[in-house]
Short mmCIF file of C-alpha atoms (C1' of nucleotides) in Angstrom, two decimals:
data_model
loop_
_atom_site.label_atom_id
_atom_site.label_comp_id
_atom_site.label_asym_id
_atom_site.label_seq_id
_atom_site.Cartn_x
_atom_site.Cartn_y
_atom_site.Cartn_z
CA MET A 1 -16.05 22.54 4.92
CA THR A 2 -16.03 20.37 1.90
CA SER A 3 -19.64 20.26 1.04
CA GLN A 4 -21.73 23.04 2.66
CA ALA A 5 -24.92 21.79 0.88
CA ALA A 6 -25.51 18.89 3.16
CA ASP A 7 -29.31 19.59 3.76
CA GLY A 8 -30.57 17.40 0.86
CA PRO A 9 -29.96 16.25 -2.63
CA GLU A 10 -32.23 18.87 -4.42
CA THR A 11 -32.70 21.71 -1.91
CA VAL A 12 -29.66 23.82 -2.07
CA ALA A 13 -28.61 26.54 0.34
CA ALA A 14 -30.02 30.00 -0.28
CA THR A 15 -26.94 31.76 -1.48
CA ARG A 16 -25.40 28.90 -3.47
CA ARG A 17 -21.66 29.13 -3.58
CA SER A 18 -20.96 26.11 -5.70
CA LYS A 19 -22.62 24.52 -8.74
CA ILE A 20 -21.38 21.17 -7.66
CA THR A 21 -24.47 19.29 -6.75
CA PRO A 22 -24.20 16.42 -4.16
CA GLU A 23 -24.70 13.95 -6.95
CA ARG A 24 -21.85 15.46 -8.88
CA GLU A 25 -19.68 15.38 -5.78
CA ARG A 26 -20.51 11.70 -5.38
CA GLU A 27 -19.32 11.23 -8.93
CA PHE A 28 -15.99 12.73 -8.08
CA PHE A 29 -15.69 10.65 -4.93
CA ASP A 30 -16.59 7.37 -6.71
CA ALA A 31 -14.10 8.08 -9.46
CA VAL A 32 -11.18 8.74 -7.25
CA LEU A 33 -11.82 5.79 -5.14
CA GLU A 34 -12.22 3.59 -8.03
CA GLN A 35 -8.90 4.88 -9.59
CA ILE A 36 -7.18 4.29 -6.25
CA ARG A 37 -8.42 0.74 -6.26
CA GLU A 38 -7.11 0.14 -9.76
CA CYS A 39 -3.86 2.19 -9.84
CA GLY A 40 -3.01 2.76 -6.24
CA TYR A 41 -3.04 5.96 -4.36
CA GLU A 42 0.26 7.38 -5.67
CA SER A 43 -0.46 6.71 -9.23
CA VAL A 44 -3.84 8.47 -9.08
CA THR A 45 -3.73 11.88 -10.53
CA MET A 46 -6.04 14.76 -10.40
CA GLU A 47 -5.96 14.91 -14.22
CA GLY A 48 -7.05 11.38 -14.39
CA VAL A 49 -10.02 12.06 -12.03
CA ALA A 50 -11.01 15.15 -13.93
CA ALA A 51 -10.80 13.38 -17.27
CA SER A 52 -12.93 10.44 -16.10
CA THR A 53 -15.60 12.64 -14.72
CA ARG A 54 -15.40 15.07 -17.60
CA CYS A 55 -14.67 18.02 -15.30
CA SER A 56 -11.70 20.40 -15.07
CA LYS A 57 -8.77 20.10 -12.87
CA SER A 58 -9.60 23.63 -11.63
CA THR A 59 -12.89 22.37 -10.47
CA LEU A 60 -11.40 19.83 -8.20
CA TYR A 61 -8.85 22.24 -6.90
CA ARG A 62 -11.51 24.80 -6.22
CA GLN A 63 -13.31 22.42 -3.92
CA TRP A 64 -10.39 20.67 -2.33
CA LYS A 65 -6.99 22.22 -1.70
CA THR A 66 -4.75 19.20 -2.27
CA LYS A 67 -4.97 15.58 -3.43
CA PRO A 68 -4.84 14.12 0.07
CA GLN A 69 -7.70 16.36 1.18
CA PHE A 70 -9.74 15.34 -1.90
CA VAL A 71 -9.07 11.70 -1.17
CA ALA A 72 -9.85 12.05 2.54
CA ALA A 73 -13.14 13.87 1.73
CA ALA A 74 -13.96 10.97 -0.71
CA LEU A 75 -13.26 8.41 2.04
CA ARG A 76 -15.35 10.23 4.54
CA ALA A 77 -18.24 10.45 2.07
CA SER A 78 -18.11 6.72 1.40
CA ARG A 79 -18.88 5.91 5.06
CA ARG A 80 -21.54 3.37 4.99
CA VAL A 81 -22.60 0.84 7.70
CA ARG A 82 -22.18 -2.33 5.59
CA PHE A 83 -23.66 -5.06 7.95
CA ALA A 84 -25.83 -3.01 10.10
CA GLY A 85 -29.32 -4.24 10.96
CA ILE A 86 -28.12 -7.89 11.52
CA ASP A 87 -29.91 -9.07 14.58
CA THR A 88 -31.24 -12.56 14.28
CA GLY A 89 -31.42 -13.31 18.10
CA SER A 90 -28.57 -15.66 17.90
CA LEU A 91 -24.99 -14.62 17.94
CA ALA A 92 -23.69 -17.55 15.86
CA GLU A 93 -26.39 -16.63 13.17
CA ASP A 94 -25.51 -13.09 13.45
CA LEU A 95 -21.86 -13.84 12.76
CA ARG A 96 -22.73 -16.09 9.90
CA GLN A 97 -24.75 -13.34 8.24
CA ALA A 98 -22.03 -10.80 9.01
CA ALA A 99 -19.59 -13.10 7.20
CA ARG A 100 -21.89 -13.26 4.10
CA ALA A 101 -22.38 -9.56 4.16
CA ALA A 102 -18.78 -8.86 4.48
CA GLY A 103 -18.01 -11.14 1.58
CA ASP A 104 -20.10 -8.87 -0.65
CA TRP A 105 -18.13 -5.72 -0.27
CA SER A 106 -14.81 -7.25 0.84
CA GLY A 107 -13.37 -7.02 -2.67
CA LYS A 108 -13.98 -3.30 -3.10
CA ASP A 109 -12.96 -2.27 0.41
CA THR A 110 -10.06 -4.61 0.69
CA ARG A 111 -8.69 -3.50 -2.56
CA LEU A 112 -9.07 0.07 -1.53
CA LEU A 113 -7.26 -0.41 1.74
CA GLN A 114 -4.56 -2.27 0.02
CA ALA A 115 -4.28 0.42 -2.68
CA LEU A 116 -4.02 3.17 -0.13
CA GLY A 117 -0.79 1.39 0.85
CA HIS A 118 1.53 3.51 2.75
CA ALA A 119 -0.23 6.80 2.22
CA TRP A 120 -2.68 6.53 5.23
CA THR A 121 0.25 5.83 7.55
CA ALA A 122 1.99 9.04 6.51
CA ASP A 123 -1.00 11.29 6.29
CA LYS A 124 -2.97 11.86 9.54
CA GLU A 125 -6.04 13.12 7.75
CA LEU A 126 -6.18 10.16 5.40
CA ALA A 127 -5.70 7.73 8.47
CA GLU A 128 -8.55 9.43 10.30
CA ALA A 129 -10.89 9.40 7.25
CA LEU A 130 -10.00 5.84 6.60
CA ARG A 131 -10.87 4.63 10.14
CA GLU A 132 -13.98 6.82 10.02
CA ALA A 133 -15.19 5.47 6.75
CA LEU A 134 -14.16 1.76 6.65
CA VAL A 135 -13.07 0.59 10.03
CA ASN A 136 -14.85 2.11 12.94
CA PRO A 137 -18.52 1.54 11.80
CA GLU A 138 -17.83 -2.13 11.10
CA ILE A 139 -16.07 -2.69 14.41
CA ALA A 140 -18.82 -0.92 16.23
CA ALA A 141 -21.47 -3.12 14.54
CA LEU A 142 -19.46 -6.29 15.33
CA GLN A 143 -19.04 -5.21 18.91
CA GLU A 144 -22.84 -4.48 19.22
CA MET A 145 -23.38 -7.98 17.89
CA LEU A 146 -21.11 -9.44 20.43
CA ALA A 147 -22.45 -7.37 23.19
CA ARG A 148 -26.01 -8.61 22.45
CA GLY A 149 -24.80 -12.23 22.46
CA VAL A 150 -23.21 -11.63 25.82
CA ALA A 151 -26.46 -9.95 27.13
CA ARG A 152 -28.39 -13.02 26.05
CA GLY A 153 -26.03 -15.28 27.88
CA GLU A 154 -24.53 -16.98 24.75
CA VAL A 155 -21.03 -16.04 25.61
CA ARG A 156 -19.55 -15.06 28.89
CA ALA A 157 -18.64 -11.42 29.18
CA ASP A 158 -15.11 -12.26 30.07
CA HIS A 159 -14.63 -14.79 27.25
CA PRO A 160 -11.00 -14.24 26.10
CA ALA A 161 -11.85 -14.60 22.54
CA LEU A 162 -14.32 -11.68 22.55
CA GLU A 163 -11.77 -8.90 21.95
CA TYR A 164 -10.12 -10.75 18.98
CA ILE A 165 -13.21 -11.35 16.90
CA PRO A 166 -12.91 -8.13 14.86
CA ALA A 167 -9.28 -8.90 14.27
CA MET A 168 -10.14 -12.37 13.17
CA MET A 169 -12.84 -11.23 10.77
CA PHE A 170 -11.02 -8.28 9.16
CA GLY A 171 -7.66 -9.91 9.35
CA VAL A 172 -8.68 -12.76 7.18
CA LEU A 173 -10.28 -10.35 4.70
CA ARG A 174 -7.09 -8.41 4.53
CA VAL A 175 -4.61 -11.21 4.31
CA ARG A 176 -6.40 -13.42 1.83
CA PRO A 177 -5.01 -11.72 -1.30
CA VAL A 178 -1.46 -12.20 -0.07
CA LEU A 179 -1.89 -15.81 0.88
CA SER A 180 -3.88 -17.14 -2.01
CA GLY A 181 -4.06 -14.33 -4.64
CA GLN A 182 -7.72 -13.97 -4.43
CA TYR A 183 -10.13 -11.94 -2.38
CA ALA A 184 -12.32 -13.58 0.34
CA ASP A 185 -15.79 -13.98 -0.90
CA ALA A 186 -18.95 -14.75 1.05
CA ASP A 187 -18.49 -18.49 0.88
CA TYR A 188 -14.85 -18.36 2.16
CA LEU A 189 -15.83 -16.07 5.02
CA ALA A 190 -18.80 -18.24 5.96
CA ARG A 191 -16.56 -21.32 6.21
CA PHE A 192 -14.06 -19.33 8.13
CA VAL A 193 -16.59 -18.27 10.70
CA GLU A 194 -17.82 -21.67 11.00
CA ALA A 195 -14.46 -23.36 11.40
CA THR A 196 -12.69 -20.80 13.61
CA VAL A 197 -14.76 -17.85 14.99
CA LEU A 198 -17.64 -19.90 16.37
CA PRO A 199 -15.45 -22.61 17.95
CA ALA A 200 -13.22 -19.98 19.50
CA LEU A 201 -16.30 -18.50 20.98
CA GLY A 202 -17.53 -21.88 22.13
CA LEU A 203 -20.51 -21.54 19.97
CA THR A 204 -20.20 -24.79 17.95
CA GLN A 205 -23.69 -25.98 17.91
CA ASP A 206 -23.03 -28.72 15.47
CA PRO A 207 -23.74 -31.91 17.33
CA GLY A 208 -22.42 -34.13 14.59
CA ARG A 209 -18.83 -33.34 15.21
CA ARG A 210 -16.94 -32.40 18.27
CA SER A 211 -13.30 -31.29 18.25
CA ARG A 212 -11.94 -33.71 20.72
CA ASP A 213 -14.13 -36.68 19.97
CA ASP A 214 -11.30 -39.22 19.43
CA MET B 1 21.29 -13.12 -12.99
CA THR B 2 21.55 -10.69 -10.25
CA SER B 3 24.43 -12.03 -8.23
CA GLN B 4 26.59 -14.56 -9.95
CA ALA B 5 28.99 -14.90 -7.08
CA ALA B 6 26.80 -17.15 -5.06
CA ASP B 7 29.47 -19.54 -4.04
CA GLY B 8 30.41 -17.87 -0.78
CA PRO B 9 30.98 -14.61 0.90
CA GLU B 10 34.73 -14.38 0.33
CA THR B 11 35.53 -16.66 -2.52
CA VAL B 12 34.70 -14.80 -5.67
CA ALA B 13 34.47 -16.29 -9.11
CA ALA B 14 37.67 -16.50 -11.21
CA THR B 15 36.73 -13.79 -13.81
CA ARG B 16 35.04 -11.20 -11.62
CA ARG B 17 32.60 -9.10 -13.55
CA SER B 18 31.47 -6.89 -10.67
CA LYS B 19 33.21 -5.30 -7.68
CA ILE B 20 30.10 -5.51 -5.76
CA THR B 21 30.71 -7.95 -2.95
CA PRO B 22 27.84 -9.89 -1.51
CA GLU B 23 28.15 -7.78 1.66
CA ARG B 24 27.94 -4.59 -0.31
CA GLU B 25 24.93 -6.08 -2.26
CA ARG B 26 23.27 -6.77 1.15
CA GLU B 27 23.80 -3.15 2.09
CA PHE B 28 21.91 -1.95 -1.08
CA PHE B 29 19.17 -4.45 -0.29
CA ASP B 30 18.86 -3.59 3.34
CA ALA B 31 18.80 0.13 2.44
CA VAL B 32 15.98 -0.09 -0.22
CA LEU B 33 13.80 -2.31 1.97
CA GLU B 34 14.17 -0.01 4.82
CA GLN B 35 13.33 3.01 2.81
CA ILE B 36 10.34 1.20 1.46
CA ARG B 37 9.24 0.61 5.01
CA GLU B 38 9.67 4.23 6.05
CA CYS B 39 8.55 6.05 2.90
CA GLY B 40 6.43 3.58 0.81
CA TYR B 41 7.38 1.84 -2.46
CA GLU B 42 6.37 4.77 -4.69
CA SER B 43 8.30 7.34 -2.70
CA VAL B 44 11.59 5.34 -2.74
CA THR B 45 13.96 6.67 -5.24
CA MET B 46 17.09 5.25 -6.65
CA GLU B 47 18.72 8.38 -5.77
CA GLY B 48 17.84 7.99 -2.18
CA VAL B 49 19.10 4.47 -1.99
CA ALA B 50 22.39 5.49 -3.65
CA ALA B 51 22.82 8.42 -1.35
CA SER B 52 22.12 6.39 1.78
CA THR B 53 24.61 3.65 0.77
CA ARG B 54 27.17 6.21 -0.59
CA CYS B 55 27.19 4.57 -3.97
CA SER B 56 26.26 6.00 -7.32
CA LYS B 57 23.00 5.81 -9.14
CA SER B 58 25.00 4.40 -12.04
CA THR B 59 26.20 1.41 -9.85
CA LEU B 60 22.60 0.47 -9.08
CA TYR B 61 21.47 0.71 -12.56
CA ARG B 62 24.46 -1.32 -13.74
CA GLN B 63 23.39 -4.22 -11.65
CA TRP B 64 19.59 -4.05 -11.98
CA LYS B 65 17.80 -2.67 -14.92
CA THR B 66 14.82 -0.95 -13.27
CA LYS B 67 13.61 -0.08 -9.87
CA PRO B 68 11.05 -2.84 -9.61
CA GLN B 69 13.77 -5.34 -10.63
CA PHE B 70 15.91 -3.93 -7.90
CA VAL B 71 13.30 -4.20 -5.27
CA ALA B 72 12.26 -7.64 -6.30
CA ALA B 73 15.90 -8.76 -5.98
CA ALA B 74 16.19 -7.18 -2.53
CA LEU B 75 12.95 -8.99 -1.56
CA ARG B 76 14.24 -12.43 -2.80
CA ALA B 77 17.55 -11.84 -0.89
CA SER B 78 15.80 -11.14 2.30
CA ARG B 79 14.23 -14.58 2.35
CA ARG B 80 14.68 -16.08 5.72
CA VAL B 81 12.79 -18.68 7.57
CA ARG B 82 11.73 -16.78 10.61
CA PHE B 83 10.24 -19.47 12.87
CA ALA B 84 11.80 -22.63 11.54
CA GLY B 85 13.22 -25.05 14.03
CA ILE B 86 10.15 -24.91 16.41
CA ASP B 87 9.31 -28.45 17.25
CA THR B 88 8.40 -28.86 20.97
CA GLY B 89 6.49 -32.03 20.49
CA SER B 90 3.15 -30.29 21.27
CA LEU B 91 1.18 -28.45 18.71
CA ALA B 92 -0.16 -26.05 21.30
CA GLU B 93 3.23 -25.26 22.39
CA ASP B 94 4.65 -25.01 18.87
CA LEU B 95 1.87 -22.40 18.09
CA ARG B 96 2.63 -20.46 21.32
CA GLN B 97 6.34 -20.31 20.35
CA ALA B 98 5.37 -19.38 16.72
CA ALA B 99 3.37 -16.52 18.05
CA ARG B 100 6.23 -15.20 20.16
CA ALA B 101 8.63 -15.68 17.25
CA ALA B 102 6.31 -13.86 14.80
CA GLY B 103 5.91 -11.00 17.16
CA ASP B 104 9.59 -10.30 17.09
CA TRP B 105 9.64 -9.65 13.30
CA SER B 106 6.06 -8.64 12.71
CA GLY B 107 6.92 -5.04 12.83
CA LYS B 108 9.42 -4.99 10.04
CA ASP B 109 7.67 -7.40 7.82
CA THR B 110 4.26 -6.06 8.37
CA ARG B 111 5.40 -2.66 7.61
CA LEU B 112 7.19 -3.83 4.48
CA LEU B 113 4.06 -5.55 3.22
CA GLN B 114 2.04 -2.51 4.01
CA ALA B 115 4.44 -0.15 2.39
CA LEU B 116 4.55 -2.22 -0.84
CA GLY B 117 0.97 -1.23 -1.08
CA HIS B 118 -0.50 -1.46 -4.46
CA ALA B 119 2.84 -2.12 -6.23
CA TRP B 120 3.03 -5.89 -5.82
CA THR B 121 -0.51 -6.33 -7.19
CA ALA B 122 0.57 -4.65 -10.38
CA ASP B 123 4.04 -5.96 -10.82
CA LYS B 124 4.17 -9.72 -11.34
CA GLU B 125 7.81 -10.01 -10.54
CA LEU B 126 7.33 -8.08 -7.27
CA ALA B 127 4.45 -10.22 -6.26
CA GLU B 128 6.39 -13.46 -6.93
CA ALA B 129 9.42 -12.17 -4.98
CA LEU B 130 7.12 -11.07 -2.07
CA ARG B 131 5.56 -14.49 -1.74
CA GLU B 132 8.93 -16.19 -2.17
CA ALA B 133 10.50 -14.07 0.58
CA LEU B 134 7.85 -13.30 3.14
CA VAL B 135 4.80 -15.54 2.58
CA ASN B 136 5.71 -19.06 1.48
CA PRO B 137 8.39 -19.95 3.85
CA GLU B 138 6.27 -19.02 6.88
CA ILE B 139 3.13 -20.83 5.59
CA ALA B 140 5.19 -23.86 4.82
CA ALA B 141 6.63 -23.85 8.40
CA LEU B 142 3.19 -23.40 9.92
CA GLN B 143 1.78 -26.22 7.86
CA GLU B 144 4.64 -28.57 8.81
CA MET B 145 3.84 -27.64 12.36
CA LEU B 146 0.19 -28.56 11.98
CA ALA B 147 1.05 -31.65 10.03
CA ARG B 148 3.24 -32.87 12.91
CA GLY B 149 0.28 -32.23 15.35
CA VAL B 150 -2.02 -34.21 13.10
CA ALA B 151 0.54 -37.07 12.85
CA ARG B 152 0.79 -37.13 16.62
CA GLY B 153 -3.04 -37.44 16.83
CA GLU B 154 -3.51 -33.98 18.48
CA VAL B 155 -5.78 -32.89 15.81
CA ARG B 156 -7.87 -34.76 13.34
CA ALA B 157 -6.62 -34.48 9.85
CA ASP B 158 -9.96 -33.30 8.59
CA HIS B 159 -10.37 -30.70 11.37
CA PRO B 160 -12.08 -27.81 9.57
CA ALA B 161 -9.98 -25.05 11.19
CA LEU B 162 -6.75 -26.49 9.98
CA GLU B 163 -6.72 -24.77 6.67
CA TYR B 164 -7.48 -21.32 8.27
CA ILE B 165 -4.61 -21.27 10.76
CA PRO B 166 -2.23 -19.47 8.55
CA ALA B 167 -4.83 -16.84 7.61
CA MET B 168 -5.63 -16.38 11.31
CA MET B 169 -2.05 -15.90 12.21
CA PHE B 170 -1.00 -13.65 9.40
CA GLY B 171 -4.34 -11.92 9.23
CA VAL B 172 -4.13 -10.61 12.81
CA LEU B 173 -0.55 -9.49 12.06
CA ARG B 174 -1.61 -7.64 9.00
CA VAL B 175 -4.81 -6.01 10.33
CA ARG B 176 -3.69 -4.87 13.74
CA PRO B 177 -2.25 -1.49 12.58
CA VAL B 178 -5.51 -0.65 10.97
CA LEU B 179 -7.59 -1.50 13.88
CA SER B 180 -5.67 -0.15 16.83
CA GLY B 181 -2.78 1.82 15.17
CA GLN B 182 -0.02 -0.36 16.48
CA TYR B 183 1.83 -3.52 15.36
CA ALA B 184 1.13 -6.88 16.89
CA ASP B 185 3.91 -7.70 19.34
CA ALA B 186 4.84 -10.97 20.81
CA ASP B 187 2.50 -10.59 23.85
CA TYR B 188 -0.47 -9.76 21.70
CA LEU B 189 0.11 -12.58 19.35
CA ALA B 190 0.62 -15.03 22.29
CA ARG B 191 -2.74 -13.94 23.84
CA PHE B 192 -4.44 -14.19 20.39
CA VAL B 193 -3.21 -17.70 19.86
CA GLU B 194 -4.37 -18.69 23.36
CA ALA B 195 -7.77 -17.05 23.03
CA THR B 196 -8.73 -18.15 19.44
CA VAL B 197 -6.26 -20.37 17.60
CA LEU B 198 -6.07 -23.06 20.12
CA PRO B 199 -9.78 -23.13 20.92
CA ALA B 200 -10.48 -23.21 17.24
CA LEU B 201 -8.30 -26.33 17.04
CA GLY B 202 -9.82 -27.82 20.14
CA LEU B 203 -6.41 -27.67 21.85
CA THR B 204 -7.62 -25.76 24.97
CA GLN B 205 -5.83 -27.78 27.61
CA ASP B 206 -6.68 -25.22 30.40
CA PRO B 207 -8.81 -27.40 32.75
CA GLY B 208 -9.88 -24.36 34.70
CA ARG B 209 -12.03 -22.87 32.02
CA ARG B 210 -14.27 -24.49 29.52
CA SER B 211 -16.04 -22.56 26.82
CA ARG B 212 -19.46 -23.85 27.55
CA ASP B 213 -19.39 -24.31 31.18
CA ASP B 214 -22.37 -22.16 32.02
"C1'" DG C 1 -33.31 40.36 -18.83
"C1'" DC C 2 -28.92 41.46 -16.58
"C1'" DT C 3 -24.94 40.43 -13.78
"C1'" DC C 4 -21.64 37.85 -12.00
"C1'" DA C 5 -19.92 33.69 -9.97
"C1'" DT C 6 -18.63 29.32 -11.33
"C1'" DC C 7 -17.68 25.90 -14.83
"C1'" DG C 8 -14.66 23.51 -18.34
"C1'" DA C 9 -10.50 23.88 -20.91
"C1'" DT C 10 -5.97 24.84 -21.38
"C1'" DA C 11 -1.45 26.60 -20.76
"C1'" DC C 12 2.20 27.33 -17.59
"C1'" DG C 13 5.97 27.08 -13.98
"C1'" DT C 14 8.04 24.13 -10.82
"C1'" DC C 15 9.42 20.05 -9.18
"C1'" DT C 16 10.73 15.34 -8.86
"C1'" DC C 17 12.27 11.12 -10.62
"C1'" DC C 18 13.62 7.64 -14.08
"C1'" DG C 19 17.15 6.03 -16.87
"C1'" DT C 20 21.42 7.32 -19.69
"C1'" DA C 21 25.83 9.25 -20.54
"C1'" DC C 22 30.20 10.94 -19.60
"C1'" DC C 23 34.36 11.44 -16.84
"C1'" DG C 24 38.32 11.04 -13.66
"C1'" DA C 25 39.73 7.72 -10.06
"C1'" DT C 26 40.49 3.41 -8.19
"C1'" DA C 27 41.73 -1.29 -7.71
"C1'" DC C 28 41.67 -5.69 -9.40
"C1'" DG C 29 43.70 -9.37 -12.74
"C1'" DC C 30 47.56 -10.69 -15.15
"C1'" DG D 1 53.80 -2.57 -12.85
"C1'" DC D 2 50.20 -2.09 -16.44
"C1'" DG D 3 45.84 -2.26 -18.81
"C1'" DT D 4 41.24 -2.14 -18.19
"C1'" DA D 5 36.84 -2.56 -16.17
"C1'" DT D 6 34.19 -0.90 -12.68
"C1'" DC D 7 33.29 2.62 -9.24
"C1'" DG D 8 31.45 7.14 -7.61
"C1'" DG D 9 29.91 11.78 -8.97
"C1'" DT D 10 27.44 14.60 -11.85
"C1'" DA D 11 25.06 16.38 -15.58
"C1'" DC D 12 21.36 15.64 -18.84
"C1'" DG D 13 17.01 14.62 -21.43
"C1'" DG D 14 12.50 13.10 -20.99
"C1'" DA D 15 8.35 12.42 -18.81
"C1'" DG D 16 4.68 13.26 -15.62
"C1'" DA D 17 2.28 15.50 -11.82
"C1'" DC D 18 1.07 19.08 -8.68
"C1'" DG D 19 -1.05 23.28 -8.09
"C1'" DT D 20 -1.99 28.24 -10.33
"C1'" DA D 21 -3.56 31.33 -13.66
"C1'" DT D 22 -6.26 32.79 -17.46
"C1'" DC D 23 -10.16 32.91 -20.58
"C1'" DG D 24 -14.60 32.35 -22.88
"C1'" DA D 25 -19.15 30.25 -21.86
"C1'" DT D 26 -22.90 29.11 -19.21
"C1'" DG D 27 -26.55 29.39 -15.94
"C1'" DA D 28 -28.26 30.75 -11.42
"C1'" DG D 29 -30.08 34.67 -8.67
"C1'" DC D 30 -32.29 39.01 -8.52
#
DNA sequence: GCTCATCGATACGTCTCCGTACCGATACGC
DNA sequence: GCGTATCGGTACGGAGACGTATCGATGAGC
């Protein structure tokens, strides 16, 4: 409903109903998400988005009925699989690479999630768009990663830590700003995975140090 | 500056400058925090707090200059040490009890932190009050717990997982609503500690299952 | 080349909220 | 018992934002 011209960046539908190209739409979406990150969802105004993209408020309201619908559309359009394609053949190495990959976009996405604040708990459409864009793809990628490790026999299928790995990874991303005032970067995440995730899964392959060697 | 009558609940200073008793003040604070949890920081209005406590907006503005200062005062006054006094003599048991204790208040505090959204990142006073009230006491209690375990020789002082335990505990609290739509309760937290925190620390004392027994 | 839908700009109405001011009533301090 | 400061209620001004309406200009489609 939002963008009917989804068949390509240049080829537009025969009877064009909007002059908004997909590139232009992306500009709107990027602008509103960036303003949410900087000012918080409640403080973002349609006027502000219109001004920063040099379009008119009417143009925005012609495409999207209300501000939450606009933001939800922007969220859905920002859906990207961040660390897909990680498949090193080793679960530990997969998780290490996932940590480094997550560190690269953690700032933007963590800030966005934080800035959405209470809005997504109140608006069903926002919540759904949020999960669809930021949460579900990453969870699915992580679980595929874990499933491959199980299939290779690196971890038992009934290992109790398995179901908590996503919560560990995204939890530390989300809580770091509250605890230490800074976002989790790739290095921090890599150390976290090494120190907690891999040991919890029994994947500590470092022979130099055992946990209970005293 | 906010409440000068801090010498007791009944005994008031000689030259009383405000008719707001500490109990009445607590009513204001409870009301605003509850409204923040329910509606989000931005949507909370001074009118709403005044109405719910049957006081006048003037009364609130006589005591606190602005809304952020009011909320910050409420946060600071809500400072409580949630799981202090846990000292079973065993680090693993301490952590298990901490998990159960955290599960009891996780709903309220997690919702509050979530509902504060972007406000505390923008307002220095809010951020400081937030840390002082919700974050620092818990971190300190956890670290004392860990320090006792180290002193008893249960964990090596340079164990790499030590510094990430607070992030694990509070991270999973904070991220659970996003991942599964519900808050972490005591049972979930207890299972999380058992499945990830204790193994990461090398404290798995369950002899029936080892992580690398295959 | 013409037509018309859409664009950007702007003005407008409505609403909500912040923070202040005023005004009797009440209850504390002396 | 009296004076006075604070309380609760309300009205007010100012600001800002949502969403709508209007209007010339532009450019795509035929």
